[in-house]
Amino acid sequence: MDAQRTERQLSMIEEVCALGPEVWLRGGWAMDFWLGEITREHEDVDWFAWAEDAERLRELLTARGYEVRHADDQQLDLVRDGEEHSFAFVTRRRADGRVLVAGGPWAGTPWPAGILDGVEPGRLRGLECPVASPEAQIEIKRMMPVWVPERPRREKDAVDVARLEAALAALNATDETLVHEGDAFLNFGSYGPGDGWSHCFRWLDAKYFRLPAAPPGDTALLAALISHEQFRDDYAGSGVLPLGRRHGSFWRRLITPAAYEPITPDDAAHLLRTWADQYDPVPADLEADLRREVFARLTSATTVHHLTGVGVDDFHDWGGVHGEFHELVLIDRVRGHLTLLVAADD
């Protein structure tokens, strides 16, 4: 692999992403950004862009030394420093928002569903760039020889499909180390005196799990929790989605055990108490429920972990809707329980 060429292409990707017009990587570089690793050397850089931005993209890139090789209503091909960039133009169907081929003989043909919508941004070597969805990439690589018979199936496409399918399988896999035993949801507004009460848009969600007979270490338990179906909750009304990729405001795949830091039960209790009472003391019936569902479990916890290693850079496409979002994992090895606590403000 030509390391200098790879670095040059990465620098150019960063430059294009910063231009302004909305763009998405496709092809090999899209795969690598989504996987978070460089898998092979890439011959060129492929993009999707909106047809309405075609002229602006051309002007911005030529002003930066790119030479136009081909331009029409379907595609824009440019080169600089020996590196080729190809922009396939897309548009949306008004009826349902489906992404379509914008021009050429296949104008109006739909691209795979969800190709650009709600897709986790790719991250590679400190760079972030929008990418076409991995599911769509798989479909494109599989179907291209069908759509364009004169283009034979390439070995590298088969390898790319295998890599993407393996990564998706790992992302969607569930871990049965923890057994989900129930939930509690405390909606502060339902305890208040009525409209306008300062706590009315605040809530606490608790998910309860049973540990295995011989539980592994805390890091392994955190990994099992992250892989559990119950972790696939956006805490915004959708509930638990079997294939959900969001957790609270964050892309689920960006949360790892390393994102949690140990915190003492006393410090965790102080964090939650400060959050709960920051406007005024909670009513007596809410206080009783908080003591039963939260503070009693903190008192008996062997270890507590606080989600602190993710932030605004890890937000999903509509992340950040919570005014506050506090997440704690309580591990009680004596009683054999794990509790996932999320306290948030809407």
PDB file of C-alpha atoms in Angstrom, residues 76-263:
ATOM      1  CA  LEU A  76     -18.672  15.252 -12.318  1.00  0.00           C
ATOM      2  CA  ASP A  77     -15.166  13.781 -12.644  1.00  0.00           C
ATOM      3  CA  LEU A  78     -12.101  15.759 -11.616  1.00  0.00           C
ATOM      4  CA  VAL A  79      -8.424  15.149 -10.939  1.00  0.00           C
ATOM      5  CA  ARG A  80      -5.695  16.858  -8.933  1.00  0.00           C
ATOM      6  CA  ASP A  81      -2.221  15.617  -8.086  1.00  0.00           C
ATOM      7  CA  GLY A  82      -3.018  12.415  -9.933  1.00  0.00           C
ATOM      8  CA  GLU A  83      -6.023  11.639  -7.715  1.00  0.00           C
ATOM      9  CA  GLU A  84      -9.425  11.236  -9.333  1.00  0.00           C
ATOM     10  CA  HIS A  85     -12.666  12.288  -7.659  1.00  0.00           C
ATOM     11  CA  SER A  86     -16.058  11.326  -9.047  1.00  0.00           C
ATOM     12  CA  PHE A  87     -19.331  12.920  -7.894  1.00  0.00           C
ATOM     13  CA  ALA A  88     -22.537  11.058  -8.733  1.00  0.00           C
ATOM     14  CA  PHE A  89     -25.453  13.499  -8.587  1.00  0.00           C
ATOM     15  CA  VAL A  90     -28.685  12.596  -6.832  1.00  0.00           C
ATOM     16  CA  THR A  91     -32.049  14.161  -6.188  1.00  0.00           C
ATOM     17  CA  ARG A  92     -35.127  13.285  -4.123  1.00  0.00           C
ATOM     18  CA  ARG A  93     -38.540  12.091  -5.181  1.00  0.00           C
ATOM     19  CA  ARG A  94     -41.091  14.508  -3.795  1.00  0.00           C
ATOM     20  CA  ALA A  95     -43.688  11.877  -2.966  1.00  0.00           C
ATOM     21  CA  ASP A  96     -41.596   9.898  -0.468  1.00  0.00           C
ATOM     22  CA  GLY A  97     -38.137  11.486  -0.316  1.00  0.00           C
ATOM     23  CA  ARG A  98     -36.460   8.502  -1.994  1.00  0.00           C
ATOM     24  CA  VAL A  99     -32.967   9.313  -3.328  1.00  0.00           C
ATOM     25  CA  LEU A 100     -32.861   9.053  -7.134  1.00  0.00           C
ATOM     26  CA  VAL A 101     -30.269   9.150  -9.894  1.00  0.00           C
ATOM     27  CA  ALA A 102     -30.333  12.781 -11.029  1.00  0.00           C
ATOM     28  CA  GLY A 103     -29.363  12.557 -14.698  1.00  0.00           C
ATOM     29  CA  GLY A 104     -28.184  10.461 -17.595  1.00  0.00           C
ATOM     30  CA  PRO A 105     -29.925   7.418 -19.077  1.00  0.00           C
ATOM     31  CA  TRP A 106     -30.956   6.177 -15.596  1.00  0.00           C
ATOM     32  CA  ALA A 107     -32.386   9.512 -14.397  1.00  0.00           C
ATOM     33  CA  GLY A 108     -35.176   8.921 -11.912  1.00  0.00           C
ATOM     34  CA  THR A 109     -33.981   5.432 -10.957  1.00  0.00           C
ATOM     35  CA  PRO A 110     -34.072   4.998  -7.175  1.00  0.00           C
ATOM     36  CA  TRP A 111     -30.900   4.239  -5.264  1.00  0.00           C
ATOM     37  CA  PRO A 112     -31.230   1.669  -2.431  1.00  0.00           C
ATOM     38  CA  ALA A 113     -33.579   2.785   0.334  1.00  0.00           C
ATOM     39  CA  GLY A 114     -31.938   4.695   3.170  1.00  0.00           C
ATOM     40  CA  ILE A 115     -28.720   5.220   1.266  1.00  0.00           C
ATOM     41  CA  LEU A 116     -28.118   8.714   2.675  1.00  0.00           C
ATOM     42  CA  ASP A 117     -30.683   9.099   5.452  1.00  0.00           C
ATOM     43  CA  GLY A 118     -29.951   8.541   9.128  1.00  0.00           C
ATOM     44  CA  VAL A 119     -26.519   7.092   8.399  1.00  0.00           C
ATOM     45  CA  GLU A 120     -23.807   7.246  11.013  1.00  0.00           C
ATOM     46  CA  PRO A 121     -20.954   9.495   9.869  1.00  0.00           C
ATOM     47  CA  GLY A 122     -17.731   7.673   9.106  1.00  0.00           C
ATOM     48  CA  ARG A 123     -14.664   8.320  11.234  1.00  0.00           C
ATOM     49  CA  LEU A 124     -11.100   7.519  10.288  1.00  0.00           C
ATOM     50  CA  ARG A 125      -7.814   8.782  11.716  1.00  0.00           C
ATOM     51  CA  GLY A 126      -9.484  11.724  13.410  1.00  0.00           C
ATOM     52  CA  LEU A 127     -11.506  12.716  10.337  1.00  0.00           C
ATOM     53  CA  GLU A 128     -15.290  12.574  10.101  1.00  0.00           C
ATOM     54  CA  CYS A 129     -17.158  12.414   6.822  1.00  0.00           C
ATOM     55  CA  PRO A 130     -20.720  11.485   5.790  1.00  0.00           C
ATOM     56  CA  VAL A 131     -20.945   8.106   4.059  1.00  0.00           C
ATOM     57  CA  ALA A 132     -23.481   6.081   2.121  1.00  0.00           C
ATOM     58  CA  SER A 133     -25.093   3.454   4.343  1.00  0.00           C
ATOM     59  CA  PRO A 134     -23.254   0.123   4.557  1.00  0.00           C
ATOM     60  CA  GLU A 135     -26.450  -1.758   3.632  1.00  0.00           C
ATOM     61  CA  ALA A 136     -26.763   0.330   0.473  1.00  0.00           C
ATOM     62  CA  GLN A 137     -23.091  -0.197  -0.343  1.00  0.00           C
ATOM     63  CA  ILE A 138     -23.601  -3.953  -0.122  1.00  0.00           C
ATOM     64  CA  GLU A 139     -26.628  -3.809  -2.416  1.00  0.00           C
ATOM     65  CA  ILE A 140     -24.818  -1.623  -4.953  1.00  0.00           C
ATOM     66  CA  LYS A 141     -21.765  -3.869  -5.054  1.00  0.00           C
ATOM     67  CA  ARG A 142     -23.937  -6.949  -5.487  1.00  0.00           C
ATOM     68  CA  MET A 143     -26.313  -5.490  -8.047  1.00  0.00           C
ATOM     69  CA  MET A 144     -23.998  -3.403 -10.220  1.00  0.00           C
ATOM     70  CA  PRO A 145     -23.243  -6.335 -12.600  1.00  0.00           C
ATOM     71  CA  VAL A 146     -27.000  -6.783 -12.951  1.00  0.00           C
ATOM     72  CA  TRP A 147     -27.703  -3.096 -13.503  1.00  0.00           C
ATOM     73  CA  VAL A 148     -24.704  -2.701 -15.834  1.00  0.00           C
ATOM     74  CA  PRO A 149     -24.087  -6.110 -17.477  1.00  0.00           C
ATOM     75  CA  GLU A 150     -20.919  -4.947 -19.209  1.00  0.00           C
ATOM     76  CA  ARG A 151     -19.312  -4.367 -15.816  1.00  0.00           C
ATOM     77  CA  PRO A 152     -18.202  -7.761 -14.433  1.00  0.00           C
ATOM     78  CA  ARG A 153     -18.218  -8.580 -10.754  1.00  0.00           C
ATOM     79  CA  ARG A 154     -14.866  -7.646  -9.242  1.00  0.00           C
ATOM     80  CA  GLU A 155     -12.994  -9.615  -6.603  1.00  0.00           C
ATOM     81  CA  LYS A 156     -12.491  -6.520  -4.459  1.00  0.00           C
ATOM     82  CA  ASP A 157     -16.264  -5.952  -4.404  1.00  0.00           C
ATOM     83  CA  ALA A 158     -16.811  -9.454  -3.039  1.00  0.00           C
ATOM     84  CA  VAL A 159     -14.170  -8.826  -0.360  1.00  0.00           C
ATOM     85  CA  ASP A 160     -15.760  -5.460   0.516  1.00  0.00           C
ATOM     86  CA  VAL A 161     -19.204  -7.058   0.823  1.00  0.00           C
ATOM     87  CA  ALA A 162     -17.812  -9.707   3.168  1.00  0.00           C
ATOM     88  CA  ARG A 163     -16.168  -7.044   5.354  1.00  0.00           C
ATOM     89  CA  LEU A 164     -19.302  -4.920   5.549  1.00  0.00           C
ATOM     90  CA  GLU A 165     -21.551  -7.887   6.272  1.00  0.00           C
ATOM     91  CA  ALA A 166     -19.256  -9.037   9.079  1.00  0.00           C
ATOM     92  CA  ALA A 167     -19.225  -5.556  10.636  1.00  0.00           C
ATOM     93  CA  LEU A 168     -23.022  -5.271  10.402  1.00  0.00           C
ATOM     94  CA  ALA A 169     -23.428  -8.714  11.937  1.00  0.00           C
ATOM     95  CA  ALA A 170     -21.233  -7.683  14.860  1.00  0.00           C
ATOM     96  CA  LEU A 171     -23.161  -4.432  15.277  1.00  0.00           C
ATOM     97  CA  ASN A 172     -26.512  -6.224  15.261  1.00  0.00           C
ATOM     98  CA  ALA A 173     -25.438  -9.181  17.395  1.00  0.00           C
ATOM     99  CA  THR A 174     -26.979  -9.578  20.819  1.00  0.00           C
ATOM    100  CA  ASP A 175     -25.237 -10.770  23.948  1.00  0.00           C
ATOM    101  CA  GLU A 176     -27.087 -13.151  26.289  1.00  0.00           C
ATOM    102  CA  THR A 177     -24.696 -12.707  29.210  1.00  0.00           C
ATOM    103  CA  LEU A 178     -27.268 -10.447  30.918  1.00  0.00           C
ATOM    104  CA  VAL A 179     -30.916 -11.393  31.393  1.00  0.00           C
ATOM    105  CA  HIS A 180     -33.330  -8.478  31.225  1.00  0.00           C
ATOM    106  CA  GLU A 181     -35.702  -8.665  34.198  1.00  0.00           C
ATOM    107  CA  GLY A 182     -37.765  -5.493  33.964  1.00  0.00           C
ATOM    108  CA  ASP A 183     -37.893  -1.718  33.842  1.00  0.00           C
ATOM    109  CA  ALA A 184     -39.011   1.295  35.802  1.00  0.00           C
ATOM    110  CA  PHE A 185     -39.885   4.669  34.323  1.00  0.00           C
ATOM    111  CA  LEU A 186     -40.327   7.667  36.605  1.00  0.00           C
ATOM    112  CA  ASN A 187     -41.933  10.568  34.753  1.00  0.00           C
ATOM    113  CA  PHE A 188     -41.434  13.512  37.064  1.00  0.00           C
ATOM    114  CA  GLY A 189     -44.332  15.396  35.484  1.00  0.00           C
ATOM    115  CA  SER A 190     -46.835  12.781  36.620  1.00  0.00           C
ATOM    116  CA  TYR A 191     -45.943  13.512  40.264  1.00  0.00           C
ATOM    117  CA  GLY A 192     -46.233  17.293  40.051  1.00  0.00           C
ATOM    118  CA  PRO A 193     -48.954  19.723  41.045  1.00  0.00           C
ATOM    119  CA  GLY A 194     -49.953  20.456  37.450  1.00  0.00           C
ATOM    120  CA  ASP A 195     -49.002  22.457  34.362  1.00  0.00           C
ATOM    121  CA  GLY A 196     -45.924  24.602  34.694  1.00  0.00           C
ATOM    122  CA  TRP A 197     -44.302  22.506  37.397  1.00  0.00           C
ATOM    123  CA  SER A 198     -40.541  22.827  37.037  1.00  0.00           C
ATOM    124  CA  HIS A 199     -39.991  19.057  36.826  1.00  0.00           C
ATOM    125  CA  CYS A 200     -42.595  18.288  34.165  1.00  0.00           C
ATOM    126  CA  PHE A 201     -40.142  17.484  31.342  1.00  0.00           C
ATOM    127  CA  ARG A 202     -37.804  15.289  33.369  1.00  0.00           C
ATOM    128  CA  TRP A 203     -37.658  11.532  33.763  1.00  0.00           C
ATOM    129  CA  LEU A 204     -35.582   8.608  34.923  1.00  0.00           C
ATOM    130  CA  ASP A 205     -35.463   5.241  33.160  1.00  0.00           C
ATOM    131  CA  ALA A 206     -34.113   2.105  34.849  1.00  0.00           C
ATOM    132  CA  LYS A 207     -33.470  -1.240  33.167  1.00  0.00           C
ATOM    133  CA  TYR A 208     -32.786  -4.245  35.390  1.00  0.00           C
ATOM    134  CA  PHE A 209     -30.638  -7.237  34.458  1.00  0.00           C
ATOM    135  CA  ARG A 210     -29.598 -10.461  36.188  1.00  0.00           C
ATOM    136  CA  LEU A 211     -25.913 -11.361  36.160  1.00  0.00           C
ATOM    137  CA  PRO A 212     -24.792 -14.875  35.168  1.00  0.00           C
ATOM    138  CA  ALA A 213     -23.864 -17.345  37.876  1.00  0.00           C
ATOM    139  CA  ALA A 214     -20.158 -16.656  37.351  1.00  0.00           C
ATOM    140  CA  PRO A 215     -20.092 -13.044  36.141  1.00  0.00           C
ATOM    141  CA  PRO A 216     -17.046 -11.779  34.228  1.00  0.00           C
ATOM    142  CA  GLY A 217     -15.207  -8.539  35.015  1.00  0.00           C
ATOM    143  CA  ASP A 218     -16.803  -5.120  34.794  1.00  0.00           C
ATOM    144  CA  THR A 219     -15.403  -4.383  31.326  1.00  0.00           C
ATOM    145  CA  ALA A 220     -16.944  -7.570  29.947  1.00  0.00           C
ATOM    146  CA  LEU A 221     -20.259  -6.767  31.654  1.00  0.00           C
ATOM    147  CA  LEU A 222     -20.271  -3.293  30.109  1.00  0.00           C
ATOM    148  CA  ALA A 223     -19.585  -4.851  26.711  1.00  0.00           C
ATOM    149  CA  ALA A 224     -22.454  -7.292  27.246  1.00  0.00           C
ATOM    150  CA  LEU A 225     -24.760  -4.412  28.184  1.00  0.00           C
ATOM    151  CA  ILE A 226     -23.819  -2.407  25.092  1.00  0.00           C
ATOM    152  CA  SER A 227     -24.490  -5.475  22.939  1.00  0.00           C
ATOM    153  CA  HIS A 228     -27.844  -6.187  24.600  1.00  0.00           C
ATOM    154  CA  GLU A 229     -31.039  -5.458  22.680  1.00  0.00           C
ATOM    155  CA  GLN A 230     -32.284  -3.304  25.582  1.00  0.00           C
ATOM    156  CA  PHE A 231     -29.389  -0.903  24.981  1.00  0.00           C
ATOM    157  CA  ARG A 232     -30.903  -0.029  21.589  1.00  0.00           C
ATOM    158  CA  ASP A 233     -33.089   2.712  23.040  1.00  0.00           C
ATOM    159  CA  ASP A 234     -32.989   6.301  21.806  1.00  0.00           C
ATOM    160  CA  TYR A 235     -34.847   7.498  24.929  1.00  0.00           C
ATOM    161  CA  ALA A 236     -36.924   9.771  22.741  1.00  0.00           C
ATOM    162  CA  GLY A 237     -40.184   7.879  22.390  1.00  0.00           C
ATOM    163  CA  SER A 238     -39.226   5.075  20.028  1.00  0.00           C
ATOM    164  CA  GLY A 239     -38.464   2.629  22.823  1.00  0.00           C
ATOM    165  CA  VAL A 240     -36.191  -0.362  22.272  1.00  0.00           C
ATOM    166  CA  LEU A 241     -35.659  -1.164  18.592  1.00  0.00           C
ATOM    167  CA  PRO A 242     -34.218  -4.625  17.803  1.00  0.00           C
ATOM    168  CA  LEU A 243     -31.931  -3.156  15.140  1.00  0.00           C
ATOM    169  CA  GLY A 244     -31.694   0.334  16.635  1.00  0.00           C
ATOM    170  CA  ARG A 245     -28.405   2.133  16.096  1.00  0.00           C
ATOM    171  CA  ARG A 246     -29.038   4.982  18.496  1.00  0.00           C
ATOM    172  CA  HIS A 247     -28.584   5.071  22.252  1.00  0.00           C
ATOM    173  CA  GLY A 248     -29.863   8.295  23.715  1.00  0.00           C
ATOM    174  CA  SER A 249     -28.306  11.090  21.696  1.00  0.00           C
ATOM    175  CA  PHE A 250     -25.401   8.936  20.489  1.00  0.00           C
ATOM    176  CA  TRP A 251     -24.649   6.480  17.720  1.00  0.00           C
ATOM    177  CA  ARG A 252     -24.619   3.163  19.553  1.00  0.00           C
ATOM    178  CA  ARG A 253     -21.520   1.830  17.801  1.00  0.00           C
ATOM    179  CA  LEU A 254     -19.466   4.740  19.172  1.00  0.00           C
ATOM    180  CA  ILE A 255     -20.173   3.714  22.772  1.00  0.00           C
ATOM    181  CA  THR A 256     -17.633   1.226  24.119  1.00  0.00           C
ATOM    182  CA  PRO A 257     -16.738   0.086  27.646  1.00  0.00           C
ATOM    183  CA  ALA A 258     -13.942   2.650  27.561  1.00  0.00           C
ATOM    184  CA  ALA A 259     -16.587   5.400  27.398  1.00  0.00           C
ATOM    185  CA  TYR A 260     -17.540   4.626  31.025  1.00  0.00           C
ATOM    186  CA  GLU A 261     -15.470   5.752  33.976  1.00  0.00           C
ATOM    187  CA  PRO A 262     -15.699   4.337  37.514  1.00  0.00           C
ATOM    188  CA  ILE A 263     -17.493   6.552  40.017  1.00  0.00           C
TER     189      ILE A 263
END
